[in-house]
């Protein structure tokens, strides 16, 4: 049995609720953005839908969409009927639920522009008589302001509650997307939870309801800001200890039962060999790309500025990721590669 956790209702109190298998089945789905995360998420979603359902997928990389549909048809038993769409509007035209998983705010805005302009071409009567409102679930990590702008555009294009846009950024990486164990941070009105949660739980194992639309992204960016700083501090502390002559495994074991313990020290330790399963132990391959970390940090800084929140460490952290990423030996690797950039012993 999978669990749902709501953090906001009305006080910030975690609560668990069982996923009801009797929840109403939705018929037509669109999935747009089939990259490292979206490809696996769409695959999981499709496999858990009924054969009477339809999923239409789209990516500007046509080959990815074709490969995915081929895989859905040949490698997965059961699941919804899968089709490749010509563009985002074509994917979403008849969809009750649209899921988007795109890199940056500009891609999300362009995609929704395309979708909403397709709806403009549909007869008003047809739009208004659809049996249920359309729901748009954006899983991209973007800034809350851009997300609210897109939500407002959806509301304007589909008035009278005919279209609802929610933000559901995720954590768990490509491994979690593949295994269907992602955690989603949901920004949505309470009334949409029964509709949205069962869909997300087909791609993940936990939904954290953070508050109204935009709140999922605020929570995601605050978390990733903290992670950005912890990762650099862990790399610095490990490098310092090694330079002082400490065995890195000994140092990590001390930190991990002491007050410096954090995810980068315990799970994603930046020193090769300290944690066998960490990207550092395989030449920093896989994991959370340094480019994505830099992007999330930039978005957190933007959102902090809008909120008037001081982030004194952010400029330096941003400079670290930017310069590290420019180094050939670090580019495209897991963000813990800042240890290498610092000149850490490998
Ligand atoms: P990705 O770059 O691998 O994939 C993005 C996909 O979007 C690509 O296939 C690209 O062709 C497609 N695309 C771009 N513009 C498009 C458009 N206009 N229409 C249709 N498709 C378009 O990125 P990803 O790693 O899958 O990440 C997606 C989002 O999830 C990002 O916002 C990222 O920050 C977030 N995220 C990623 C991870 C991770 O570990 N990769 C973890 C958590 C969150």
Coordinates of C-alpha atoms and ligand atoms in Angstrom, one line a residue:
X1 CA 0.0 0.0 0.0
X2 CA 1.4 3.4 -1.0
X3 CA 1.2 6.4 1.2
X4 CA 0.4 10.0 0.7
X5 CA 1.7 12.7 3.1
X6 CA 0.0 16.1 3.3
X7 CA 2.0 18.8 5.0
X8 CA -0.5 21.6 4.6
X9 CA -4.0 21.2 5.9
X10 CA -4.6 23.8 7.4
X11 CA -1.6 23.6 9.7
X12 CA 1.8 22.2 8.6
X13 CA 1.2 18.7 10.0
X14 CA 2.2 15.5 8.2
X15 CA -0.6 13.1 7.8
X16 CA -0.8 9.8 6.0
X17 CA -3.6 8.6 3.9
X18 CA -3.9 5.3 2.1
X19 CA -4.1 5.4 -1.7
X20 CA -7.6 4.3 -2.7
X21 CA -7.6 1.8 -5.5
X22 CA -11.2 2.8 -6.1
X23 CA -10.3 6.3 -7.2
X24 CA -12.0 7.4 -10.4
X25 CA -10.1 6.3 -13.5
X26 CA -9.2 9.1 -16.0
X27 CA -9.2 8.2 -19.6
X28 CA -7.0 10.4 -21.7
X29 CA -3.5 11.4 -20.7
X30 CA -0.7 13.5 -22.3
X31 CA 2.9 13.3 -21.2
X32 CA 5.2 16.0 -22.5
X33 CA 9.0 16.1 -21.9
X34 CA 10.6 12.6 -22.2
X35 CA 14.1 13.3 -20.9
X36 CA 16.0 11.5 -18.2
X37 CA 13.1 11.8 -15.8
X38 CA 10.0 12.1 -18.0
X39 CA 10.8 9.1 -20.1
X40 CA 10.8 6.8 -17.1
X41 CA 7.8 8.5 -15.4
X42 CA 5.7 8.2 -18.6
X43 CA 6.6 4.5 -18.8
X44 CA 5.5 3.9 -15.2
X45 CA 2.3 5.9 -15.6
X46 CA 1.3 4.1 -18.8
X47 CA 2.0 0.7 -17.3
X48 CA -0.4 1.4 -14.4
X49 CA -3.3 2.7 -16.5
X50 CA -6.1 0.5 -17.9
X51 CA -6.0 -0.7 -21.5
X52 CA -9.1 1.4 -22.1
X53 CA -7.1 4.5 -21.3
X54 CA -4.9 6.4 -23.8
X55 CA -1.6 8.2 -23.3
X56 CA -0.2 10.5 -26.0
X57 CA 3.5 11.4 -25.5
X58 CA 5.5 14.3 -27.0
X59 CA 9.1 15.5 -26.9
X60 CA 10.9 17.8 -29.3
X61 CA 13.2 14.9 -29.6
X62 CA 10.9 12.8 -31.8
X63 CA 13.2 9.7 -31.6
X64 CA 12.7 9.6 -27.8
X65 CA 8.9 9.7 -28.2
X66 CA 9.0 7.0 -30.8
X67 CA 11.3 4.8 -28.8
X68 CA 9.1 5.2 -25.7
X69 CA 5.9 4.2 -27.5
X70 CA 7.6 1.3 -29.1
X71 CA 8.8 0.2 -25.7
X72 CA 5.4 0.6 -24.2
X73 CA 3.8 -1.5 -26.9
X74 CA 6.4 -4.3 -26.9
X75 CA 8.0 -4.5 -23.5
X76 CA 5.2 -3.7 -21.1
X77 CA 2.3 -6.1 -20.5
X78 CA -1.0 -4.2 -20.3
X79 CA -1.2 -0.5 -19.7
X80 CA -2.8 2.3 -21.6
X81 CA -2.8 2.6 -25.4
X82 CA 0.2 4.7 -26.3
X83 CA 0.6 7.1 -29.2
X84 CA 3.2 9.7 -30.4
X85 CA 1.8 13.2 -30.7
X86 CA 2.8 15.7 -33.4
X87 CA 3.3 18.6 -30.9
X88 CA 2.3 19.6 -27.3
X89 CA -1.1 20.9 -28.4
X90 CA -1.8 17.7 -30.3
X91 CA -0.9 15.6 -27.2
X92 CA -3.1 17.7 -24.9
X93 CA -6.1 18.3 -27.2
X94 CA -8.2 15.5 -25.9
X95 CA -6.4 14.9 -22.6
X96 CA -8.1 15.0 -19.2
X97 CA -4.7 15.0 -17.5
X98 CA -1.5 16.6 -18.9
X99 CA 1.8 15.9 -17.2
X100 CA 4.8 18.0 -18.2
X101 CA 8.4 17.4 -17.2
X102 CA 10.7 20.0 -18.9
X103 CA 14.0 21.6 -18.1
X104 CA 13.5 25.3 -17.5
X105 CA 10.8 28.0 -17.2
X106 CA 11.1 29.0 -20.8
X107 CA 10.3 25.4 -22.0
X108 CA 7.3 25.2 -19.7
X109 CA 6.0 28.6 -20.9
X110 CA 6.4 27.7 -24.5
X111 CA 4.8 24.3 -24.1
X112 CA 1.7 25.7 -22.3
X113 CA 1.5 28.5 -24.9
X114 CA 1.3 25.8 -27.6
X115 CA -1.3 23.8 -25.6
X116 CA -3.5 26.7 -24.8
X117 CA -3.5 28.0 -28.3
X118 CA -4.7 24.6 -29.5
X119 CA -7.7 25.0 -27.1
X120 CA -8.4 28.4 -28.6
X121 CA -9.1 26.6 -31.8
X122 CA -11.6 24.2 -30.2
X123 CA -15.3 25.2 -30.3
X124 CA -16.3 26.9 -27.0
X125 CA -19.2 24.5 -26.6
X126 CA -16.9 21.5 -26.8
X127 CA -14.6 23.0 -24.2
X128 CA -17.4 23.7 -21.8
X129 CA -19.3 20.4 -22.1
X130 CA -16.3 18.2 -21.3
X131 CA -17.4 15.9 -18.5
X132 CA -14.5 16.8 -16.2
X133 CA -12.1 19.7 -15.8
X134 CA -8.7 19.2 -17.3
X135 CA -5.8 18.9 -14.9
X136 CA -2.2 20.0 -15.8
X137 CA 0.5 18.6 -13.6
X138 CA 3.9 20.3 -14.1
X139 CA 6.8 18.2 -12.6
X140 CA 9.5 20.5 -13.9
X141 CA 11.7 22.4 -11.4
X142 CA 11.1 26.0 -12.2
X143 CA 10.6 29.2 -10.2
X144 CA 7.2 29.7 -8.4
X145 CA 6.5 33.0 -10.1
X146 CA 6.8 31.4 -13.6
X147 CA 4.7 28.6 -12.4
X148 CA 2.0 31.0 -11.2
X149 CA 2.0 32.8 -14.5
X150 CA 1.4 29.6 -16.3
X151 CA -1.4 28.7 -13.9
X152 CA -3.0 32.0 -14.5
X153 CA -2.8 31.5 -18.3
X154 CA -4.5 28.1 -17.9
X155 CA -7.3 29.6 -15.8
X156 CA -7.8 32.4 -18.3
X157 CA -7.9 30.0 -21.3
X158 CA -10.2 27.5 -19.5
X159 CA -12.5 29.6 -17.3
X160 CA -15.2 28.4 -14.9
X161 CA -12.9 25.8 -13.4
X162 CA -12.5 23.9 -16.7
X163 CA -8.7 23.8 -16.3
X164 CA -6.5 23.5 -13.2
X165 CA -2.7 23.8 -13.1
X166 CA -0.7 22.4 -10.3
X167 CA 3.1 22.2 -9.6
X168 CA 4.6 18.9 -8.5
X169 CA 8.4 19.0 -8.6
X170 CA 10.0 15.8 -7.5
X171 CA 13.0 14.3 -5.8
X172 CA 14.5 10.9 -6.2
X173 CA 16.5 11.4 -9.3
X174 CA 16.6 9.1 -12.4
X175 CA 16.9 6.0 -10.1
X176 CA 13.6 7.0 -8.4
X177 CA 11.9 7.8 -11.7
X178 CA 12.9 4.4 -13.1
X179 CA 11.8 2.5 -10.0
X180 CA 8.6 4.6 -9.6
X181 CA 9.7 5.7 -6.1
X182 CA 9.8 9.5 -6.6
X183 CA 8.7 11.9 -3.9
X184 CA 6.5 14.7 -5.2
X185 CA 6.1 18.2 -3.6
X186 CA 2.7 19.2 -4.5
X187 CA 1.3 22.8 -4.8
X188 CA -2.4 22.6 -5.3
X189 CA -5.7 23.5 -3.7
X190 CA -6.9 20.9 -1.2
X191 CA -9.9 20.0 -3.4
X192 CA -7.7 18.7 -6.2
X193 CA -5.9 16.2 -4.0
X194 CA -8.2 13.3 -4.7
X195 CA -7.7 13.8 -8.4
X196 CA -4.0 14.5 -8.5
X197 CA -2.5 12.1 -5.9
X198 CA -3.5 8.8 -7.5
X199 CA -1.8 10.0 -10.7
X200 CA 1.4 11.0 -9.0
X201 CA 1.4 7.7 -7.0
X202 CA 1.6 5.8 -10.3
X203 CA 5.0 7.4 -10.8
X204 CA 6.2 7.8 -7.2
X205 CA 5.7 6.5 -3.7
X206 CA 5.0 9.7 -1.8
X207 CA 3.2 13.0 -2.3
X208 CA 3.9 15.9 0.1
X209 CA 1.2 18.5 -0.1
X210 CA 3.0 21.7 0.6
X211 CA 0.1 24.3 0.1
X212 CA -1.6 26.1 -2.7
X213 CA -0.3 26.3 -6.3
X214 CA 3.4 27.3 -6.3
X215 CA 4.1 25.9 -2.8
X216 CA 5.6 22.7 -4.1
X217 CA 8.2 24.6 -6.0
X218 CA 9.0 26.8 -3.0
X219 CA 9.6 23.7 -0.9
X220 CA 11.7 22.1 -3.6
X221 CA 13.9 25.2 -4.1
X222 CA 14.4 25.8 -0.4
X223 CA 15.5 22.1 0.0
X224 CA 17.8 22.3 -3.0
X225 CA 19.3 25.6 -1.8
X226 CA 20.2 23.8 1.4
X227 CA 21.6 20.8 -0.5
X228 CA 23.7 23.1 -2.7
X229 CA 25.4 24.6 0.4
X230 CA 25.8 21.3 2.3
X231 CA 27.4 19.7 -0.7
X232 CA 30.1 22.3 -1.0
X233 CA 30.7 22.4 2.8
X234 CA 31.0 18.6 2.9
X235 CA 33.5 18.7 0.0
X236 CA 35.5 21.4 1.8
X237 CA 35.4 19.6 5.2
X238 CA 36.4 16.2 3.6
X239 CA 39.3 17.9 1.7
X240 CA 40.4 19.7 4.8
X241 CA 40.5 16.5 6.8
X242 CA 42.4 14.5 4.1
X243 CA 44.9 17.4 3.8
X244 CA 45.4 17.1 7.6
X245 CA 46.2 13.4 7.2
X246 CA 42.9 11.9 8.2
X247 CA 41.6 8.7 6.5
X248 CA 38.5 9.9 4.6
X249 CA 36.5 6.9 5.7
X250 CA 37.3 7.6 9.4
X251 CA 36.4 11.2 9.0
X252 CA 33.1 10.4 7.3
X253 CA 32.3 7.9 10.0
X254 CA 32.9 10.6 12.7
X255 CA 30.8 13.3 10.8
X256 CA 28.0 10.8 10.3
X257 CA 27.5 10.3 14.0
X258 CA 28.1 13.9 14.8
X259 CA 26.5 17.3 14.2
X260 CA 27.9 17.7 10.7
X261 CA 25.9 14.8 9.3
X262 CA 23.9 15.5 6.1
X263 CA 22.9 13.7 2.9
X264 CA 26.2 14.7 1.1
X265 CA 28.3 13.3 4.0
X266 CA 26.3 10.1 4.5
X267 CA 24.8 9.0 1.2
X268 CA 26.5 11.1 -1.5
X269 CA 30.0 11.5 0.0
X270 CA 32.2 13.4 -2.5
X271 CA 35.4 11.4 -1.8
X272 CA 35.8 8.3 -4.0
X273 CA 35.7 5.1 -2.1
X274 CA 34.0 6.4 1.1
X275 CA 30.5 5.3 0.0
X276 CA 30.7 2.6 -2.7
X277 CA 27.3 3.4 -4.1
X278 CA 27.9 7.2 -4.4
X279 CA 28.7 8.8 -7.8
X280 CA 32.1 9.8 -6.5
X281 CA 33.1 6.1 -6.4
X282 CA 32.4 5.8 -10.2
X283 CA 34.2 8.8 -11.4
X284 CA 31.2 11.0 -10.5
X285 CA 29.0 9.5 -13.2
X286 CA 25.2 9.5 -12.9
X287 CA 23.6 11.1 -9.9
X288 CA 22.4 14.7 -9.8
X289 CA 24.2 16.7 -12.6
X290 CA 26.2 19.8 -11.6
X291 CA 24.3 21.7 -14.3
X292 CA 21.0 20.9 -12.7
X293 CA 22.3 22.0 -9.3
X294 CA 23.5 25.3 -10.7
X295 CA 20.0 25.8 -12.3
X296 CA 18.1 25.0 -9.1
X297 CA 20.4 27.4 -7.2
X298 CA 19.8 30.1 -9.7
X299 CA 16.0 29.6 -9.4
X300 CA 16.2 29.6 -5.6
X301 CA 18.2 32.9 -5.7
X302 CA 15.6 34.4 -8.1
X303 CA 12.7 33.4 -5.9
X304 CA 14.6 34.6 -2.7
X305 CA 15.1 38.0 -4.3
X306 CA 11.4 38.3 -5.1
X307 CA 10.5 37.4 -1.5
X308 CA 13.2 39.8 0.0
X309 CA 15.0 36.9 1.7
X310 CA 18.8 37.3 2.2
X311 CA 21.0 34.4 1.0
X312 CA 24.5 35.5 1.9
X313 CA 26.1 32.2 0.8
X314 CA 24.3 31.9 -2.5
X315 CA 26.6 34.1 -4.7
X316 CA 29.7 32.2 -3.6
X317 CA 28.0 28.8 -4.0
X318 CA 26.8 29.8 -7.5
X319 CA 30.3 30.8 -8.5
X320 CA 31.7 27.5 -7.2
X321 CA 29.2 25.4 -9.3
X322 CA 29.7 27.7 -12.4
X323 CA 33.5 27.5 -12.4
X324 CA 33.5 23.8 -11.5
X325 CA 31.2 23.1 -14.4
X326 CA 33.5 24.9 -16.8
X327 CA 36.3 22.5 -16.0
X328 CA 36.4 19.5 -18.4
X329 CA 37.0 17.0 -15.7
X330 CA 33.8 18.1 -13.8
X331 CA 31.4 19.0 -16.6
X332 CA 28.3 16.8 -16.8
X333 CA 29.2 14.9 -13.7
X334 CA 27.4 14.5 -10.3
X335 CA 27.4 17.8 -8.3
X336 CA 29.7 16.2 -5.6
X337 CA 32.5 16.6 -8.2
X338 CA 33.2 20.0 -6.5
X339 CA 35.5 17.9 -4.3
X340 CA 37.6 17.3 -7.5
X341 CA 37.4 20.9 -8.4
X342 CA 38.8 21.8 -5.0
X343 CA 41.8 19.7 -5.7
X344 CA 40.7 16.9 -3.4
X345 CA 42.8 13.7 -3.3
X346 CA 41.1 10.9 -5.3
Ligands
LIG1 P1 16.2 16.4 -19.5 O1 17.0 17.6 -20.0 O2 16.9 15.1 -19.5 O3 14.8 16.3 -20.3 C1 14.1 17.3 -20.7 C2 13.3 16.9 -21.9 O4 12.4 17.9 -22.3 C3 14.2 16.6 -23.1 O5 13.9 15.3 -23.6 C4 13.9 17.7 -24.1 O6 14.0 17.3 -25.5 C5 12.5 18.0 -23.8 N1 12.0 19.3 -24.2 C6 12.6 20.5 -24.1 N2 11.8 21.5 -24.5 C7 10.7 20.9 -25.0 C8 9.5 21.4 -25.5 N3 9.3 22.7 -25.8 N4 8.5 20.5 -25.8 C9 8.7 19.2 -25.6 N5 9.8 18.6 -25.0 C10 10.8 19.5 -24.7 O7 15.8 16.8 -18.0 P2 15.4 15.9 -16.8 O8 16.6 15.4 -16.1 O9 14.4 14.9 -17.3 O10 14.6 16.9 -15.8 C11 13.4 17.4 -16.1 C12 13.0 18.3 -15.0 O11 13.0 17.6 -13.7 C13 14.0 19.5 -14.8 O12 13.2 20.7 -14.4 C14 14.9 19.1 -13.6 O13 15.4 20.1 -12.9 C15 13.9 18.2 -12.8 N6 14.5 17.2 -12.0 C16 15.5 16.4 -12.5 C17 16.1 15.5 -11.7 C18 17.3 14.6 -12.2 O14 17.9 13.9 -11.5 N7 17.5 14.5 -13.6 C19 15.7 15.3 -10.4 C20 14.7 16.1 -9.9 C21 14.1 17.0 -10.7

